């Protein structure tokens, strides 16, 4: 099976620190198998499956299941993310040590979906994580500032009569956790940065020598709250789409390294939960198959980063942040390779039903995007080629 890479860009396999795969619990919207297919098609060789499943991934039973199921499917490494607390709204820290020691080897814990708003609990979580050498990924939303909020606080929300989601809800937690990490001498990772103020705060914290890292989603790099004009719930996401000045600051922050990496926050939802009234819809968007193209559109085409930079924000930095030894770095001679091959000149038109995810509502419907992943290799084995997933058994049969 010879792959002709003429004119194409060879990158290390992408690493997504933030993926919702919905298994266990909502297999009607995504499974580890369908999410793995989407990941492989998107150029990913490792994804971190968020903990807000049902049951919540707050025990080694769940985290080990996620890892094992991912390995059974065998087309992307599905690393389980453990919940910080027992249950999503828990007041008690989960047994992170047990999850870290399981076969799932959990190296990242998150409160994604429900912020740990108690500062003392968060401080204890950071200290516990630090003693284990694992990372806390903070969802960064002060829930007392987002009661009833469904869209970014601003004129578009007001015109539609939607409750506003202030930037301070995110920024106050980013500031708080930067300071908690400073005092505890620990690391903290900020999920889905969405405001210009968050970029400023992360820059300040890094300047102080605080061990803070941050991710930005493709949708926050591309879309802004003017999308709300159509009142279409495919644009509903948490944190919400912000203003063009925020989008600009996030792009600049990613270009200058203040924001470390791109993470998809791939969040599939059933049709009935997205194609309904905006206020009633669930927040979240598909992201795995479109991420590379959106990075090309928002970062490469405007000259903010080059292909070397794409390797950095899609693979090398996320792998470093979470400590993946075999991802996101140049391959030594003779080593099994995790690779993504990209045709930089290709463009394609997104259609939801053609995506590998079970859920197929997407804000990118009918958009034509640049750049296309033409092949993905996991430890030397082709997992996706020209838009077709190659399962473990395919390659066993096909050689
Ligand atoms: O938009 C979001 N979707 N944000 C979250 O924090 C959770 C996620 C989900 O699970 O759907
Ligand atoms: Zn979140
Ligand atoms: Zn999320």
Tab-separated table of C-alpha atoms in Angstrom, residues 35-242:
chain	number	residue	atom	x	y	z
A	35	UNK	CA	-16.149	8.926	17.255
A	36	UNK	CA	-12.920	7.051	16.552
A	37	UNK	CA	-13.854	6.980	12.859
A	38	UNK	CA	-14.450	10.742	12.884
A	39	UNK	CA	-11.112	11.220	14.637
A	40	UNK	CA	-9.168	9.092	12.145
A	41	UNK	CA	-10.778	10.926	9.212
A	42	UNK	CA	-9.793	14.200	10.851
A	43	UNK	CA	-6.125	13.202	11.125
A	44	UNK	CA	-6.172	12.340	14.836
A	45	UNK	CA	-4.185	9.500	16.371
A	46	UNK	CA	-5.097	10.311	19.997
A	47	UNK	CA	-8.206	11.822	21.547
A	48	UNK	CA	-9.078	12.523	25.164
A	49	UNK	CA	-12.633	11.407	25.882
A	50	UNK	CA	-14.326	13.794	28.295
A	51	UNK	CA	-15.778	12.529	31.544
A	52	UNK	CA	-19.382	13.825	31.330
A	53	UNK	CA	-20.756	10.487	30.164
A	54	UNK	CA	-23.527	8.536	31.851
A	55	UNK	CA	-22.385	7.154	34.199
A	56	UNK	CA	-19.810	9.903	34.743
A	57	UNK	CA	-16.203	8.744	34.310
A	58	UNK	CA	-15.445	9.209	37.990
A	59	UNK	CA	-14.275	5.650	38.638
A	60	UNK	CA	-11.680	3.303	37.239
A	61	UNK	CA	-14.475	0.996	36.032
A	62	UNK	CA	-15.582	3.625	33.518
A	63	UNK	CA	-12.157	4.988	32.586
A	64	UNK	CA	-10.727	1.502	32.008
A	65	UNK	CA	-13.768	0.586	29.903
A	66	UNK	CA	-13.267	3.641	27.676
A	67	UNK	CA	-9.595	2.833	27.117
A	68	UNK	CA	-10.240	-0.861	26.420
A	69	UNK	CA	-13.110	-0.155	24.034
A	70	UNK	CA	-10.949	2.345	22.151
A	71	UNK	CA	-8.175	-0.224	21.806
A	72	UNK	CA	-10.695	-2.850	20.609
A	73	UNK	CA	-11.861	-0.475	17.890
A	74	UNK	CA	-8.204	0.220	17.267
A	75	UNK	CA	-8.145	3.249	14.970
A	76	UNK	CA	-7.280	5.993	17.439
A	77	UNK	CA	-5.975	5.933	21.006
A	78	UNK	CA	-8.962	6.936	23.147
A	79	UNK	CA	-7.531	8.250	26.396
A	80	UNK	CA	-10.113	8.514	29.148
A	81	UNK	CA	-10.425	11.810	31.004
A	82	UNK	CA	-11.465	11.287	34.601
A	83	UNK	CA	-13.970	13.482	36.425
A	84	UNK	CA	-12.477	15.697	39.122
A	85	UNK	CA	-15.375	15.023	41.495
A	86	UNK	CA	-17.672	12.088	42.185
A	87	UNK	CA	-20.564	12.856	39.825
A	88	UNK	CA	-20.512	16.019	37.734
A	89	UNK	CA	-21.867	18.239	40.475
A	90	UNK	CA	-19.961	16.399	43.174
A	91	UNK	CA	-18.697	17.986	46.337
A	92	UNK	CA	-16.185	15.222	46.890
A	93	UNK	CA	-13.001	14.589	44.918
A	94	UNK	CA	-13.004	11.443	42.791
A	95	UNK	CA	-10.352	8.776	43.352
A	96	UNK	CA	-7.975	10.168	40.776
A	97	UNK	CA	-5.136	7.947	41.973
A	98	UNK	CA	-7.076	4.759	41.244
A	99	UNK	CA	-8.035	5.995	37.769
A	100	UNK	CA	-4.445	7.057	37.051
A	101	UNK	CA	-3.200	3.597	38.064
A	102	UNK	CA	-5.742	1.690	35.921
A	103	UNK	CA	-5.117	0.304	32.429
A	104	UNK	CA	-6.686	3.543	31.133
A	105	UNK	CA	-3.686	5.319	32.684
A	106	UNK	CA	-5.710	8.511	33.205
A	107	UNK	CA	-3.436	11.542	32.916
A	108	UNK	CA	-6.021	14.291	32.726
A	109	UNK	CA	-9.023	15.076	34.933
A	110	UNK	CA	-11.695	17.610	34.115
A	111	UNK	CA	-14.824	19.268	35.429
A	112	UNK	CA	-15.985	19.866	31.855
A	113	UNK	CA	-19.730	20.408	31.662
A	114	UNK	CA	-19.983	21.525	35.278
A	115	UNK	CA	-17.319	23.792	36.724
A	116	UNK	CA	-15.879	23.110	40.179
A	117	UNK	CA	-16.997	26.480	41.512
A	118	UNK	CA	-15.894	25.916	45.119
A	119	UNK	CA	-12.392	27.429	45.284
A	120	UNK	CA	-11.333	25.283	48.232
A	121	UNK	CA	-12.370	22.086	46.441
A	122	UNK	CA	-10.502	23.231	43.334
A	123	UNK	CA	-7.416	23.967	45.393
A	124	UNK	CA	-7.527	20.473	46.868
A	125	UNK	CA	-8.074	19.011	43.396
A	126	UNK	CA	-4.991	20.821	42.068
A	127	UNK	CA	-2.876	19.597	44.982
A	128	UNK	CA	-4.104	16.010	44.613
A	129	UNK	CA	-3.495	16.070	40.846
A	130	UNK	CA	-0.028	17.521	41.396
A	131	UNK	CA	0.896	14.735	43.830
A	132	UNK	CA	-0.102	12.210	41.143
A	133	UNK	CA	1.622	14.073	38.299
A	134	UNK	CA	-1.638	14.444	36.365
A	135	UNK	CA	-3.343	17.468	34.852
A	136	UNK	CA	-6.548	19.291	35.760
A	137	UNK	CA	-8.431	20.696	32.729
A	138	UNK	CA	-10.736	23.464	33.886
A	139	UNK	CA	-14.061	24.134	32.107
A	140	UNK	CA	-13.907	27.758	33.406
A	141	UNK	CA	-17.471	28.834	33.955
A	142	UNK	CA	-18.641	30.542	37.134
A	143	UNK	CA	-22.131	29.024	37.311
A	144	UNK	CA	-23.589	31.841	39.393
A	145	UNK	CA	-22.927	34.186	36.468
A	146	UNK	CA	-24.509	31.920	33.844
A	147	UNK	CA	-27.848	31.070	35.442
A	148	UNK	CA	-30.319	30.917	32.542
A	149	UNK	CA	-27.710	32.138	30.046
A	150	UNK	CA	-27.832	30.591	26.578
A	151	UNK	CA	-25.788	33.002	24.456
A	152	UNK	CA	-22.977	35.544	24.697
A	153	UNK	CA	-24.026	38.658	26.578
A	154	UNK	CA	-24.371	41.310	23.916
A	155	UNK	CA	-26.669	42.932	21.371
A	156	UNK	CA	-27.465	39.744	19.433
A	157	UNK	CA	-28.595	37.925	22.556
A	158	UNK	CA	-30.559	40.965	23.698
A	159	UNK	CA	-32.323	41.367	20.348
A	160	UNK	CA	-33.365	37.731	20.469
A	161	UNK	CA	-34.425	38.030	24.095
A	162	UNK	CA	-31.785	35.488	25.156
A	163	UNK	CA	-30.188	35.641	28.589
A	164	UNK	CA	-26.571	36.814	28.374
A	165	UNK	CA	-23.439	34.893	29.252
A	166	UNK	CA	-20.853	37.397	30.464
A	167	UNK	CA	-17.153	37.129	29.687
A	168	UNK	CA	-16.535	37.465	33.412
A	169	UNK	CA	-18.076	34.019	33.968
A	170	UNK	CA	-15.081	32.527	32.168
A	171	UNK	CA	-12.412	35.042	33.067
A	172	UNK	CA	-13.078	35.035	36.806
A	173	UNK	CA	-12.416	31.280	36.960
A	174	UNK	CA	-9.333	31.560	34.725
A	175	UNK	CA	-7.919	34.224	37.040
A	176	UNK	CA	-8.875	32.287	40.170
A	177	UNK	CA	-7.340	29.025	38.982
A	178	UNK	CA	-4.167	30.693	37.733
A	179	UNK	CA	-3.720	32.053	41.248
A	180	UNK	CA	-4.616	28.731	42.887
A	181	UNK	CA	-2.080	26.974	40.651
A	182	UNK	CA	0.533	29.592	41.561
A	183	UNK	CA	0.000	29.159	45.292
A	184	UNK	CA	-0.151	25.374	45.124
A	185	UNK	CA	2.812	25.214	42.717
A	186	UNK	CA	0.759	23.080	40.341
A	187	UNK	CA	-0.216	23.035	36.688
A	188	UNK	CA	-3.656	23.916	35.364
A	189	UNK	CA	-5.076	23.699	31.844
A	190	UNK	CA	-7.850	25.991	30.623
A	191	UNK	CA	-10.448	24.375	28.371
A	192	UNK	CA	-11.987	26.198	25.380
A	193	UNK	CA	-10.740	29.774	25.910
A	194	UNK	CA	-13.363	32.015	24.311
A	195	UNK	CA	-12.640	35.645	25.212
A	196	UNK	CA	-9.961	38.261	24.597
A	197	UNK	CA	-9.769	38.691	28.377
A	198	UNK	CA	-8.888	35.028	28.859
A	199	UNK	CA	-6.010	35.437	26.403
A	200	UNK	CA	-4.774	38.445	28.414
A	201	UNK	CA	-5.078	36.571	31.712
A	202	UNK	CA	-3.224	33.505	30.415
A	203	UNK	CA	-0.502	35.766	29.010
A	204	UNK	CA	-0.193	37.515	32.368
A	205	UNK	CA	-0.084	34.212	34.278
A	206	UNK	CA	2.579	32.751	31.987
A	207	UNK	CA	4.573	35.950	32.435
A	208	UNK	CA	4.451	35.341	36.185
A	209	UNK	CA	5.888	31.854	35.701
A	210	UNK	CA	2.607	30.138	36.542
A	211	UNK	CA	2.241	26.655	34.963
A	212	UNK	CA	-0.863	27.365	32.946
A	213	UNK	CA	-1.796	26.112	29.489
A	214	UNK	CA	-4.868	26.785	27.372
A	215	UNK	CA	-6.732	25.448	24.373
A	216	UNK	CA	-9.030	27.091	21.829
A	217	UNK	CA	-11.696	25.332	19.755
A	218	UNK	CA	-11.972	25.553	15.969
A	219	UNK	CA	-15.456	27.080	16.319
A	220	UNK	CA	-14.216	29.897	18.538
A	221	UNK	CA	-11.508	30.604	15.939
A	222	UNK	CA	-14.013	30.781	13.064
A	223	UNK	CA	-17.485	31.749	14.251
A	224	UNK	CA	-18.853	34.721	16.171
A	225	UNK	CA	-22.174	35.582	17.728
A	226	UNK	CA	-23.497	37.213	14.572
A	227	UNK	CA	-24.353	33.586	13.667
A	228	UNK	CA	-27.187	33.910	16.154
A	229	UNK	CA	-29.084	36.161	13.763
A	230	UNK	CA	-30.689	33.067	12.217
A	231	UNK	CA	-31.640	31.746	15.653
A	232	UNK	CA	-30.362	28.337	14.567
A	233	UNK	CA	-29.464	26.151	17.554
A	234	UNK	CA	-26.583	24.477	15.673
A	235	UNK	CA	-24.699	27.596	16.795
A	236	UNK	CA	-25.393	27.017	20.473
A	237	UNK	CA	-22.274	26.015	22.371
A	238	UNK	CA	-20.713	26.357	25.800
A	239	UNK	CA	-18.832	28.673	26.135
A	240	UNK	CA	-20.889	30.659	23.623
A	241	UNK	CA	-19.698	32.132	20.341
A	242	UNK	CA	-18.301	35.575	21.193
